mmCIF file of C-alpha atoms in Angstrom:
data_model
loop_
_atom_site.group_PDB
_atom_site.id
_atom_site.type_symbol
_atom_site.label_atom_id
_atom_site.label_comp_id
_atom_site.label_asym_id
_atom_site.label_seq_id
_atom_site.Cartn_x
_atom_site.Cartn_y
_atom_site.Cartn_z
ATOM 1 C CA MET A 1 3.145 -25.780 -32.954
ATOM 2 C CA GLY A 2 0.966 -22.571 -34.142
ATOM 3 C CA LEU A 3 -1.052 -20.390 -31.743
ATOM 4 C CA LYS A 4 -4.543 -20.536 -31.446
ATOM 5 C CA VAL A 5 -6.215 -17.398 -33.355
ATOM 6 C CA ASN A 6 -8.990 -16.163 -31.457
ATOM 7 C CA VAL A 7 -7.410 -16.113 -28.231
ATOM 8 C CA HIS A 8 -9.356 -14.659 -25.257
ATOM 9 C CA ILE A 9 -6.863 -12.366 -23.242
ATOM 10 C CA ILE A 10 -7.448 -10.337 -20.167
ATOM 11 C CA VAL A 11 -5.210 -7.478 -19.031
ATOM 12 C CA ALA A 12 -5.880 -6.306 -15.630
ATOM 13 C CA ASP A 13 -3.816 -3.284 -14.539
ATOM 14 C CA ASP A 14 -5.076 -0.158 -13.118
ATOM 15 C CA HIS A 15 -3.244 2.021 -15.081
ATOM 16 C CA GLY A 16 -4.866 3.053 -18.310
ATOM 17 C CA ILE A 17 -1.616 4.114 -20.341
ATOM 18 C CA VAL A 18 -0.238 0.454 -19.508
ATOM 19 C CA ARG A 19 -3.297 -1.501 -20.718
ATOM 20 C CA MET A 20 -3.879 0.496 -23.807
ATOM 21 C CA GLY A 21 0.267 -0.088 -24.640
ATOM 22 C CA LEU A 22 -0.091 -4.003 -23.987
ATOM 23 C CA ILE A 23 -3.283 -3.937 -26.114
ATOM 24 C CA GLN A 24 -1.615 -2.603 -28.905
ATOM 25 C CA THR A 25 1.260 -5.118 -29.090
ATOM 26 C CA ILE A 26 -1.083 -7.869 -28.326
ATOM 27 C CA LYS A 27 -3.092 -6.726 -31.036
ATOM 28 C CA ARG A 28 0.009 -6.708 -33.624
ATOM 29 C CA LEU A 29 1.174 -10.022 -32.628
ATOM 30 C CA LEU A 30 -2.384 -11.347 -32.447
ATOM 31 C CA PRO A 31 -4.785 -9.191 -34.415
ATOM 32 C CA ASP A 32 -7.761 -11.962 -34.188
ATOM 33 C CA ALA A 33 -7.067 -12.004 -30.302
ATOM 34 C CA VAL A 34 -10.291 -11.196 -27.916
ATOM 35 C CA ILE A 35 -8.958 -8.722 -25.334
ATOM 36 C CA SER A 36 -10.893 -7.754 -22.076
ATOM 37 C CA GLU A 37 -9.387 -5.285 -19.565
ATOM 38 C CA VAL A 38 -10.010 -4.478 -16.244
ATOM 39 C CA GLU A 39 -8.411 -2.276 -13.486
ATOM 40 C CA ASP A 40 -8.599 -3.908 -10.210
ATOM 41 C CA PHE A 41 -9.004 -7.517 -8.507
ATOM 42 C CA LYS A 42 -12.456 -7.202 -7.834
ATOM 43 C CA ALA A 43 -13.341 -6.911 -11.668
ATOM 44 C CA LEU A 44 -10.760 -9.350 -12.599
ATOM 45 C CA TYR A 45 -12.593 -11.947 -10.553
ATOM 46 C CA LYS A 46 -15.867 -10.959 -12.179
ATOM 47 C CA VAL A 47 -14.474 -11.802 -15.658
ATOM 48 C CA ILE A 48 -13.340 -15.107 -14.692
ATOM 49 C CA LEU A 49 -16.183 -16.188 -13.224
ATOM 50 C CA ASN A 50 -18.152 -15.083 -16.684
ATOM 51 C CA GLU A 51 -15.555 -15.789 -19.536
ATOM 52 C CA LYS A 52 -13.743 -18.509 -20.586
ATOM 53 C CA LEU A 53 -9.825 -16.803 -20.944
ATOM 54 C CA ASP A 54 -6.680 -18.198 -22.261
ATOM 55 C CA LEU A 55 -4.450 -15.938 -20.983
ATOM 56 C CA ALA A 56 -4.578 -13.444 -18.021
ATOM 57 C CA ILE A 57 -1.668 -10.926 -17.891
ATOM 58 C CA MET A 58 -1.860 -8.989 -14.607
ATOM 59 C CA ASP A 59 0.160 -6.255 -12.306
ATOM 60 C CA VAL A 60 0.660 -6.812 -8.914
ATOM 61 C CA ASN A 61 -0.155 -3.404 -7.380
ATOM 62 C CA MET A 62 -3.752 -3.173 -8.531
ATOM 63 C CA PRO A 63 -6.356 -1.997 -5.788
ATOM 64 C CA ASN A 64 -8.795 -4.503 -3.988
ATOM 65 C CA GLY A 65 -6.991 -7.664 -3.538
ATOM 66 C CA SER A 66 -3.649 -9.216 -3.891
ATOM 67 C CA VAL A 67 -1.905 -11.429 -6.669
ATOM 68 C CA GLN A 68 -1.819 -14.394 -4.489
ATOM 69 C CA GLU A 69 -5.666 -14.401 -3.414
ATOM 70 C CA ALA A 70 -6.107 -13.760 -7.292
ATOM 71 C CA ILE A 71 -3.916 -16.568 -8.311
ATOM 72 C CA ASP A 72 -5.502 -18.899 -5.944
ATOM 73 C CA TYR A 73 -8.953 -17.866 -7.497
ATOM 74 C CA ILE A 74 -7.804 -18.584 -10.938
ATOM 75 C CA LYS A 75 -6.818 -21.942 -10.053
ATOM 76 C CA MET A 76 -10.302 -22.440 -8.415
ATOM 77 C CA HIS A 77 -12.463 -21.101 -11.184
ATOM 78 C CA GLN A 78 -10.070 -21.707 -14.224
ATOM 79 C CA PRO A 79 -7.454 -24.082 -13.765
ATOM 80 C CA ASP A 80 -6.225 -23.993 -17.281
ATOM 81 C CA LEU A 81 -5.694 -20.239 -17.339
ATOM 82 C CA LYS A 82 -2.335 -18.783 -17.818
ATOM 83 C CA VAL A 83 -1.124 -16.466 -15.678
ATOM 84 C CA LEU A 84 1.520 -13.955 -16.863
ATOM 85 C CA ILE A 85 2.325 -11.196 -14.208
ATOM 86 C CA PHE A 86 3.258 -7.832 -15.802
ATOM 87 C CA SER A 87 5.035 -5.350 -13.183
ATOM 88 C CA SER A 88 7.433 -2.804 -12.298
ATOM 89 C CA GLN A 89 8.998 -4.570 -9.779
ATOM 90 C CA ASP A 90 12.694 -5.962 -9.838
ATOM 91 C CA GLU A 91 12.446 -8.983 -11.575
ATOM 92 C CA GLU A 92 15.358 -10.175 -10.110
ATOM 93 C CA LEU A 93 14.221 -9.678 -6.841
ATOM 94 C CA TYR A 94 10.472 -10.188 -6.934
ATOM 95 C CA ALA A 95 9.605 -13.077 -10.295
ATOM 96 C CA MET A 96 10.417 -16.077 -7.954
ATOM 97 C CA ARG A 97 7.682 -15.123 -5.568
ATOM 98 C CA TYR A 98 5.229 -14.805 -8.038
ATOM 99 C CA LEU A 99 6.386 -18.084 -9.747
ATOM 100 C CA LYS A 100 6.095 -19.780 -6.347
ATOM 101 C CA MET A 101 2.604 -18.386 -5.920
ATOM 102 C CA GLY A 102 1.629 -20.280 -8.875
ATOM 103 C CA ALA A 103 1.588 -17.476 -11.946
ATOM 104 C CA GLY A 104 3.428 -19.374 -15.088
ATOM 105 C CA GLY A 105 5.533 -16.366 -16.138
ATOM 106 C CA TYR A 106 6.966 -12.944 -15.094
ATOM 107 C CA LEU A 107 7.725 -10.009 -17.225
ATOM 108 C CA SER A 108 9.202 -6.768 -16.593
ATOM 109 C CA LYS A 109 6.866 -3.721 -17.475
ATOM 110 C CA GLN A 110 10.368 -2.155 -18.663
ATOM 111 C CA SER A 111 10.541 -5.152 -21.355
ATOM 112 C CA SER A 112 10.876 -3.745 -25.192
ATOM 113 C CA ASN A 113 8.197 -4.817 -27.770
ATOM 114 C CA SER A 114 10.209 -7.810 -28.835
ATOM 115 C CA VAL A 115 10.489 -9.194 -25.555
ATOM 116 C CA ILE A 116 6.621 -8.932 -24.879
ATOM 117 C CA GLU A 117 5.727 -10.680 -28.235
ATOM 118 C CA THR A 118 8.432 -13.206 -27.044
ATOM 119 C CA ALA A 119 6.641 -13.456 -23.571
ATOM 120 C CA LEU A 120 3.167 -13.828 -25.077
ATOM 121 C CA THR A 121 4.007 -16.594 -27.477
ATOM 122 C CA ALA A 122 5.653 -18.627 -24.843
ATOM 123 C CA MET A 123 2.639 -18.027 -22.701
ATOM 124 C CA LEU A 124 0.309 -19.152 -25.106
ATOM 125 C CA SER A 125 2.118 -22.012 -25.947
ATOM 126 C CA THR A 126 3.619 -23.300 -23.333
ATOM 127 C CA GLY A 127 2.104 -21.533 -20.063
ATOM 128 C CA ARG A 128 5.460 -20.420 -18.880
ATOM 129 C CA TYR A 129 8.104 -17.683 -19.183
ATOM 130 C CA ALA A 130 11.051 -16.269 -17.606
ATOM 131 C CA SER A 131 13.375 -13.908 -18.862
ATOM 132 C CA GLU A 132 17.313 -14.682 -18.972
ATOM 133 C CA GLU A 133 17.587 -12.437 -15.567
ATOM 134 C CA VAL A 134 15.111 -14.310 -14.092
ATOM 135 C CA LYS A 135 16.347 -17.779 -15.240
ATOM 136 C CA GLU A 136 19.695 -16.712 -13.844
ATOM 137 C CA ALA A 137 18.056 -15.488 -10.407
ATOM 138 C CA MET A 138 16.378 -18.779 -10.368
ATOM 139 C CA PHE A 139 19.864 -20.618 -10.604
ATOM 140 C CA LEU A 140 21.233 -18.687 -8.288
ATOM 141 C CA GLU A 141 18.906 -19.351 -5.685
ATOM 142 C CA SER A 142 18.284 -22.717 -6.287
ATOM 143 C CA MET B 1 24.755 -19.315 48.808
ATOM 144 C CA LYS B 2 26.414 -20.646 45.667
ATOM 145 C CA TRP B 3 23.045 -21.775 44.005
ATOM 146 C CA GLN B 4 21.613 -18.358 45.114
ATOM 147 C CA PHE B 5 24.360 -16.528 42.828
ATOM 148 C CA LEU B 6 23.508 -19.132 39.895
ATOM 149 C CA TYR B 7 20.134 -18.344 40.011
ATOM 150 C CA ILE B 8 20.854 -14.494 39.980
ATOM 151 C CA ASP B 9 23.673 -15.055 37.123
ATOM 152 C CA THR B 10 20.600 -16.766 35.358
ATOM 153 C CA TYR B 11 17.867 -14.314 35.742
ATOM 154 C CA ILE B 12 20.443 -11.435 34.790
ATOM 155 C CA MET B 13 21.246 -13.702 31.613
ATOM 156 C CA ASP B 14 17.614 -14.152 30.685
ATOM 157 C CA GLU B 15 16.538 -10.566 31.395
ATOM 158 C CA PHE B 16 19.770 -9.725 29.078
ATOM 159 C CA THR B 17 18.449 -12.065 26.330
ATOM 160 C CA LYS B 18 14.847 -10.518 26.351
ATOM 161 C CA GLU B 19 16.278 -7.087 26.077
ATOM 162 C CA LEU B 20 18.864 -8.361 23.136
ATOM 163 C CA GLN B 21 15.824 -10.001 21.806
ATOM 164 C CA ILE B 22 13.243 -7.043 21.589
ATOM 165 C CA LYS B 23 16.185 -4.849 20.142
ATOM 166 C CA ILE B 24 16.570 -7.457 17.159
ATOM 167 C CA GLU B 25 13.198 -7.518 16.390
ATOM 168 C CA LYS B 26 13.052 -3.724 16.502
ATOM 169 C CA LEU B 27 16.002 -3.452 14.238
ATOM 170 C CA GLU B 28 14.364 -6.331 11.686
ATOM 171 C CA ASN B 29 11.261 -3.984 11.418
ATOM 172 C CA GLU B 30 13.181 -1.284 10.911
ATOM 173 C CA ILE B 31 14.934 -3.276 7.959
ATOM 174 C CA ASN B 32 11.915 -4.443 6.509
ATOM 175 C CA PHE B 33 10.352 -0.983 6.591
ATOM 176 C CA LYS B 34 13.095 0.215 4.796
ATOM 177 C CA ASN B 35 13.720 -2.199 2.433
ATOM 178 C CA GLY B 36 9.965 -2.184 1.750
ATOM 179 C CA LEU B 37 10.188 1.988 0.928
ATOM 180 C CA ILE B 38 12.903 1.433 -1.271
ATOM 181 C CA SER B 39 11.122 -1.025 -3.401
ATOM 182 C CA LEU B 40 7.739 0.981 -3.196
ATOM 183 C CA LEU B 41 10.055 4.292 -4.023
ATOM 184 C CA SER B 42 11.524 2.422 -7.092
ATOM 185 C CA HIS B 43 8.799 0.522 -8.571
ATOM 186 C CA ASP B 44 6.315 3.828 -8.477
ATOM 187 C CA SER B 45 8.779 5.983 -10.243
ATOM 188 C CA LYS B 46 9.543 3.529 -12.430
ATOM 189 C CA GLU B 47 5.873 3.377 -13.213
ATOM 190 C CA LEU B 48 5.224 6.880 -13.333
ATOM 191 C CA PHE B 49 8.610 7.405 -15.893
ATOM 192 C CA GLY B 50 7.712 4.563 -17.853
ATOM 193 C CA ASN B 51 4.149 5.219 -18.379
ATOM 194 C CA PHE B 52 4.823 8.767 -18.938
ATOM 195 C CA LEU B 53 7.436 8.182 -21.452
ATOM 196 C CA TRP B 54 5.178 5.503 -23.420
ATOM 197 C CA LEU B 55 2.813 8.404 -23.536
ATOM 198 C CA LEU B 56 4.947 11.000 -25.203
ATOM 199 C CA GLU B 57 6.271 8.447 -27.598
ATOM 200 C CA ALA B 58 3.028 7.383 -28.579
ATOM 201 C CA MET B 59 1.939 10.906 -29.238
ATOM 202 C CA GLU B 60 5.246 11.478 -31.264
ATOM 203 C CA GLN B 61 4.702 8.592 -33.476
ATOM 204 C CA LYS B 62 1.048 9.002 -33.793
ATOM 205 C CA THR B 63 -0.053 5.680 -32.369
ATOM 206 C CA ILE B 64 -2.742 6.987 -29.853
ATOM 207 C CA SER B 65 -5.272 9.787 -30.668
ATOM 208 C CA GLU B 66 -4.789 13.173 -29.494
ATOM 209 C CA GLU B 67 -8.135 12.623 -27.423
ATOM 210 C CA ASP B 68 -6.701 9.636 -25.644
ATOM 211 C CA PHE B 69 -3.621 11.655 -24.821
ATOM 212 C CA ILE B 70 -5.459 14.234 -22.992
ATOM 213 C CA ARG B 71 -7.458 11.400 -21.016
ATOM 214 C CA LEU B 72 -4.497 9.479 -20.303
ATOM 215 C CA LEU B 73 -2.269 12.685 -19.587
ATOM 216 C CA GLN B 74 -5.126 13.013 -16.280
ATOM 217 C CA GLU B 75 -3.966 9.423 -15.199
ATOM 218 C CA VAL B 76 -0.236 10.672 -15.313
ATOM 219 C CA LYS B 77 -1.256 13.630 -13.437
ATOM 220 C CA ARG B 78 -2.649 11.642 -10.657
ATOM 221 C CA ASP B 79 0.232 9.436 -10.541
ATOM 222 C CA ALA B 80 2.646 12.557 -10.255
ATOM 223 C CA GLN B 81 0.523 13.670 -7.490
ATOM 224 C CA LYS B 82 0.456 9.835 -5.641
ATOM 225 C CA ASN B 83 4.313 10.293 -6.220
ATOM 226 C CA LEU B 84 4.626 13.583 -4.690
ATOM 227 C CA GLN B 85 2.968 12.307 -1.717
ATOM 228 C CA THR B 86 4.621 9.403 -1.316
ATOM 229 C CA ALA B 87 8.053 11.492 -1.408
ATOM 230 C CA GLN B 88 6.604 13.691 1.261
ATOM 231 C CA ASP B 89 5.827 11.029 3.633
ATOM 232 C CA SER B 90 9.236 9.609 2.948
ATOM 233 C CA THR B 91 10.741 13.155 3.962
ATOM 234 C CA ALA B 92 8.505 13.269 6.986
ATOM 235 C CA TRP B 93 9.927 9.567 8.171
ATOM 236 C CA LEU B 94 13.280 10.712 7.294
ATOM 237 C CA LYS B 95 13.355 13.817 9.368
ATOM 238 C CA THR B 96 13.246 11.059 12.312
ATOM 239 C CA GLN B 97 16.190 9.235 11.073
ATOM 240 C CA TYR B 98 18.655 11.408 11.287
ATOM 241 C CA GLY B 99 21.457 11.286 14.545
ATOM 242 C CA GLU B 100 19.576 11.137 17.947
ATOM 243 C CA TYR B 101 15.795 11.862 17.237
ATOM 244 C CA LYS B 102 14.375 13.295 20.420
ATOM 245 C CA ILE B 103 10.544 14.486 19.837
ATOM 246 C CA LYS B 104 9.528 18.048 21.178
ATOM 247 C CA PRO B 105 6.898 17.895 23.681
ATOM 248 C CA VAL B 106 4.433 20.866 24.030
ATOM 249 C CA LYS B 107 1.016 21.408 25.272
ATOM 250 C CA ILE B 108 -1.741 20.598 22.561
ATOM 251 C CA MET B 109 -5.607 21.347 23.032
ATOM 252 C CA VAL B 110 -7.257 18.571 21.157
ATOM 253 C CA MET B 111 -9.965 21.006 19.714
ATOM 254 C CA ASP B 112 -7.075 22.837 18.212
ATOM 255 C CA LEU B 113 -5.967 19.297 16.087
ATOM 256 C CA PHE B 114 -9.869 19.062 15.847
ATOM 257 C CA TYR B 115 -10.402 22.564 13.841
ATOM 258 C CA HIS B 116 -7.190 21.984 12.223
ATOM 259 C CA LEU B 117 -8.877 18.681 10.594
ATOM 260 C CA GLU B 118 -12.144 20.516 10.145
ATOM 261 C CA GLU B 119 -10.203 23.211 8.096
ATOM 262 C CA LYS B 120 -7.951 21.062 6.089
ATOM 263 C CA TYR B 121 -10.398 18.740 5.042
ATOM 264 C CA ALA B 122 -13.504 21.155 4.358
ATOM 265 C CA ALA B 123 -13.440 20.810 0.659
ATOM 266 C CA LEU B 124 -13.227 17.033 0.826
ATOM 267 C CA LEU B 125 -15.786 16.783 3.489
ATOM 268 C CA LYS B 126 -18.407 19.166 1.615
ATOM 269 C CA GLU B 127 -17.685 17.310 -1.519
ATOM 270 C CA LYS B 128 -18.732 13.903 0.353
ATOM 271 C CA ASN B 129 -21.365 15.594 2.284
ATOM 272 C CA ILE B 130 -19.594 13.966 5.659
ATOM 273 C CA LYS B 131 -20.430 15.884 8.644
ATOM 274 C CA PHE B 132 -17.334 16.053 11.023
ATOM 275 C CA TYR B 133 -17.806 16.381 14.847
ATOM 276 C CA PHE B 134 -15.911 16.057 18.290
ATOM 277 C CA LYS B 135 -16.917 14.168 21.248
ATOM 278 C CA GLY B 136 -15.143 14.579 24.353
ATOM 279 C CA ASP B 137 -13.978 17.326 26.550
ATOM 280 C CA PRO B 138 -13.198 19.985 24.511
ATOM 281 C CA GLU B 139 -10.853 21.800 27.338
ATOM 282 C CA ALA B 140 -8.986 18.076 27.065
ATOM 283 C CA PHE B 141 -5.308 18.647 26.014
ATOM 284 C CA LEU B 142 -2.062 16.369 26.163
ATOM 285 C CA THR B 143 1.744 17.310 26.142
ATOM 286 C CA THR B 144 3.611 15.823 23.129
ATOM 287 C CA ASP B 145 5.430 16.409 19.798
ATOM 288 C CA TYR B 146 2.754 18.314 17.877
ATOM 289 C CA LEU B 147 4.333 17.591 14.311
ATOM 290 C CA LEU B 148 4.545 14.068 15.141
ATOM 291 C CA LEU B 149 0.743 14.223 16.204
ATOM 292 C CA LYS B 150 -0.363 16.176 13.799
ATOM 293 C CA TYR B 151 1.097 14.172 10.934
ATOM 294 C CA ILE B 152 -0.569 11.102 12.355
ATOM 295 C CA LEU B 153 -3.988 12.326 12.653
ATOM 296 C CA ASP B 154 -3.767 13.710 9.321
ATOM 297 C CA LYS B 155 -3.408 10.314 7.886
ATOM 298 C CA ILE B 156 -5.823 8.508 9.929
ATOM 299 C CA PHE B 157 -8.725 11.196 8.836
ATOM 300 C CA ASN B 158 -7.413 11.056 5.300
ATOM 301 C CA ASN B 159 -8.346 7.561 5.300
ATOM 302 C CA ALA B 160 -11.488 8.078 7.268
ATOM 303 C CA VAL B 161 -12.658 10.549 4.688
ATOM 304 C CA LYS B 162 -11.439 8.573 1.505
ATOM 305 C CA TYR B 163 -13.315 5.268 3.004
ATOM 306 C CA SER B 164 -16.087 6.889 4.172
ATOM 307 C CA PHE B 165 -19.325 6.758 2.449
ATOM 308 C CA PRO B 166 -21.040 9.890 1.190
ATOM 309 C CA GLY B 167 -23.408 11.402 3.660
ATOM 310 C CA LYS B 168 -21.980 9.773 6.958
ATOM 311 C CA ASP B 169 -20.310 11.070 9.842
ATOM 312 C CA ILE B 170 -17.152 10.876 10.941
ATOM 313 C CA TYR B 171 -16.012 12.246 14.261
ATOM 314 C CA LEU B 172 -12.970 12.654 16.532
ATOM 315 C CA GLN B 173 -13.516 10.898 19.708
ATOM 316 C CA GLU B 174 -11.079 12.105 23.075
ATOM 317 C CA VAL B 175 -10.987 10.141 26.455
ATOM 318 C CA THR B 176 -8.702 10.595 29.066
ATOM 319 C CA ALA B 177 -8.176 7.967 31.544
ATOM 320 C CA ASP B 178 -5.621 8.941 34.550
ATOM 321 C CA ASP B 179 -2.068 9.763 32.527
ATOM 322 C CA GLN B 180 -3.422 8.576 29.307
ATOM 323 C CA ILE B 181 -5.303 10.294 26.489
ATOM 324 C CA ILE B 182 -7.176 8.130 24.289
ATOM 325 C CA LEU B 183 -7.911 9.873 20.378
ATOM 326 C CA SER B 184 -9.969 8.016 18.140
ATOM 327 C CA VAL B 185 -11.237 8.954 14.674
ATOM 328 C CA VAL B 186 -14.375 7.123 13.988
ATOM 329 C CA ASP B 187 -15.921 6.629 10.473
ATOM 330 C CA PHE B 188 -18.665 4.663 9.280
ATOM 331 C CA GLY B 189 -17.252 3.733 5.399
ATOM 332 C CA THR B 190 -15.914 0.589 3.956
ATOM 333 C CA GLY B 191 -14.222 -0.409 6.697
ATOM 334 C CA ILE B 192 -11.411 -3.537 5.944
ATOM 335 C CA ASP B 193 -12.279 -7.414 6.118
ATOM 336 C CA GLU B 194 -11.080 -8.956 9.284
ATOM 337 C CA LYS B 195 -8.474 -11.185 7.440
ATOM 338 C CA TYR B 196 -6.561 -8.080 6.360
ATOM 339 C CA LEU B 197 -6.318 -6.127 9.704
ATOM 340 C CA SER B 198 -3.201 -8.429 11.090
ATOM 341 C CA ALA B 199 -0.969 -7.258 8.086
ATOM 342 C CA ILE B 200 -2.441 -4.069 7.982
ATOM 343 C CA TYR B 201 1.502 -2.300 8.728
ATOM 344 C CA THR B 202 3.111 -4.224 6.407
ATOM 345 C CA TYR B 203 4.034 -3.748 2.922
ATOM 346 C CA ASP B 204 1.827 -7.192 1.649
ATOM 347 C CA ASN B 205 -1.390 -5.441 2.543
ATOM 348 C CA PRO B 206 -3.575 -4.911 -0.556
ATOM 349 C CA ILE B 207 -4.468 -1.472 -1.604
ATOM 350 C CA PHE B 208 -7.906 -0.465 -1.691
ATOM 351 C CA LYS B 209 -9.774 2.452 -3.727
ATOM 352 C CA GLY B 210 -11.710 4.995 -1.273
ATOM 353 C CA THR B 211 -15.492 5.481 -2.429
ATOM 354 C CA ALA B 212 -14.684 8.191 -4.868
ATOM 355 C CA GLY B 213 -12.096 5.883 -6.556
ATOM 356 C CA GLU B 214 -9.264 7.643 -4.461
ATOM 357 C CA LYS B 215 -5.912 5.268 -4.712
ATOM 358 C CA GLY B 216 -3.113 5.703 -2.426
ATOM 359 C CA VAL B 217 0.371 3.557 -2.082
ATOM 360 C CA GLY B 218 -0.513 2.275 1.349
ATOM 361 C CA LEU B 219 2.637 3.914 2.807
ATOM 362 C CA SER B 220 1.020 6.115 5.367
ATOM 363 C CA LEU B 221 -0.028 3.798 8.284
ATOM 364 C CA LYS B 222 3.550 2.034 8.450
ATOM 365 C CA ILE B 223 5.116 5.755 9.016
ATOM 366 C CA VAL B 224 2.030 6.342 11.484
ATOM 367 C CA LYS B 225 2.801 3.306 13.474
ATOM 368 C CA ASN B 226 6.456 4.469 13.189
ATOM 369 C CA PHE B 227 5.703 7.742 14.525
ATOM 370 C CA ILE B 228 3.444 6.637 17.464
ATOM 371 C CA SER B 229 6.329 4.265 19.000
ATOM 372 C CA LEU B 230 8.469 7.685 18.950
ATOM 373 C CA MET B 231 5.537 9.206 20.884
ATOM 374 C CA TYR B 232 5.866 6.187 23.542
ATOM 375 C CA GLY B 233 2.041 5.338 22.375
ATOM 376 C CA LYS B 234 -0.152 2.484 21.008
ATOM 377 C CA ILE B 235 -2.224 2.461 17.823
ATOM 378 C CA ASN B 236 -5.295 0.252 17.496
ATOM 379 C CA ILE B 237 -7.570 -0.327 14.582
ATOM 380 C CA PHE B 238 -10.793 -2.033 14.887
ATOM 381 C CA SER B 239 -12.729 -2.396 11.566
ATOM 382 C CA SER B 240 -16.056 -3.866 10.105
ATOM 383 C CA GLU B 241 -16.302 -4.441 6.443
ATOM 384 C CA ASN B 242 -18.930 -2.098 4.958
ATOM 385 C CA ASN B 243 -19.689 -0.819 8.828
ATOM 386 C CA GLY B 244 -16.461 1.737 9.135
ATOM 387 C CA THR B 245 -13.322 1.718 11.052
ATOM 388 C CA THR B 246 -12.247 2.969 14.434
ATOM 389 C CA VAL B 247 -8.523 3.819 14.851
ATOM 390 C CA SER B 248 -7.416 4.739 18.382
ATOM 391 C CA LEU B 249 -4.155 6.531 19.436
ATOM 392 C CA PHE B 250 -3.406 5.445 22.795
ATOM 393 C CA LEU B 251 -1.011 8.574 24.081
ATOM 394 C CA ARG B 252 0.835 9.479 27.201
ATOM 395 C CA LYS B 253 -1.100 12.677 28.572
ATOM 396 C CA PHE B 254 2.391 14.043 29.488
ATOM 397 C CA ILE B 255 5.746 13.530 28.161
ATOM 398 C CA GLU B 256 8.946 15.353 29.802
#
């Protein structure tokens, strides 16, 4: 199944460098994607209220809110919006926590460009993504 | 008579169990604090070095402009300062963890603490146009560990400045009651929503930007709580969103 061409993606991270790097990767994969960027949870909520989005890629350590609140807010206002957590936290230790909160996927910030592209494609087509390490951690936990 | 012994045995056992439960709880808190700290240090270092590497590589490969490079370098600088502060805070806490740490009580004039904060934060107070003053007995003193108390007040005051609205006041208040002294730092800033107060000493609580966009890592209050207990004291935070925060330290006036 091909990806929608003009998908609307929001990148939420308090680091300009992370946003810039991720947006460059998204643009390479999806040149026609409409990309918004915010640097804290409050700004994310405003965009969620005003713009129809296909994918939210968000950090967990942003100021002015929490991931759980953000996921709850998304489920309430845009239940179909896919959520990919993008974090520097150890994925084997923390990914499950965010997936249980309701995120569709977890992607480590230390991932290579090709892994990021795989994650984006998976998120946009199925709404789910977990790396092999996270899948292994899931098996061990279950 | 036999029943009486049984009663005493049960009483001793109950007391022993209570004591053990307190110790277990204390150890669990310490483990959680340490795990959280290691996780924080690991996350923040990975973030800083990852961003720095990306920036250098992007410049080498000319995928960003020189203008963007300079702008983003400021972000790396701010992150480096934040990480350095985290490392310094962790070291301050680590010093209390070696062997049987004992506090070193000395006589401290409360006004000296006020002057120290006034001097250290003069530039920041001026920047936000904040008036800082003292309420209480100018002759008040207490006998406790100077380094720990200075660290605690510094962190609390730093937060008060960070979250104060420009042009508002901050004051240090002293109240002495019998053998207890209550030192409060009162600000009229952003405050914090009541729903976040219960988890304020945990790593799960959100981090809020200061009124000038200042960012922290949320570590200092956890260390403050730790230090307060070393001084046999208590801390209480009262806050109201958009009205301000009062942080009160309940300390023994004398520690032998």
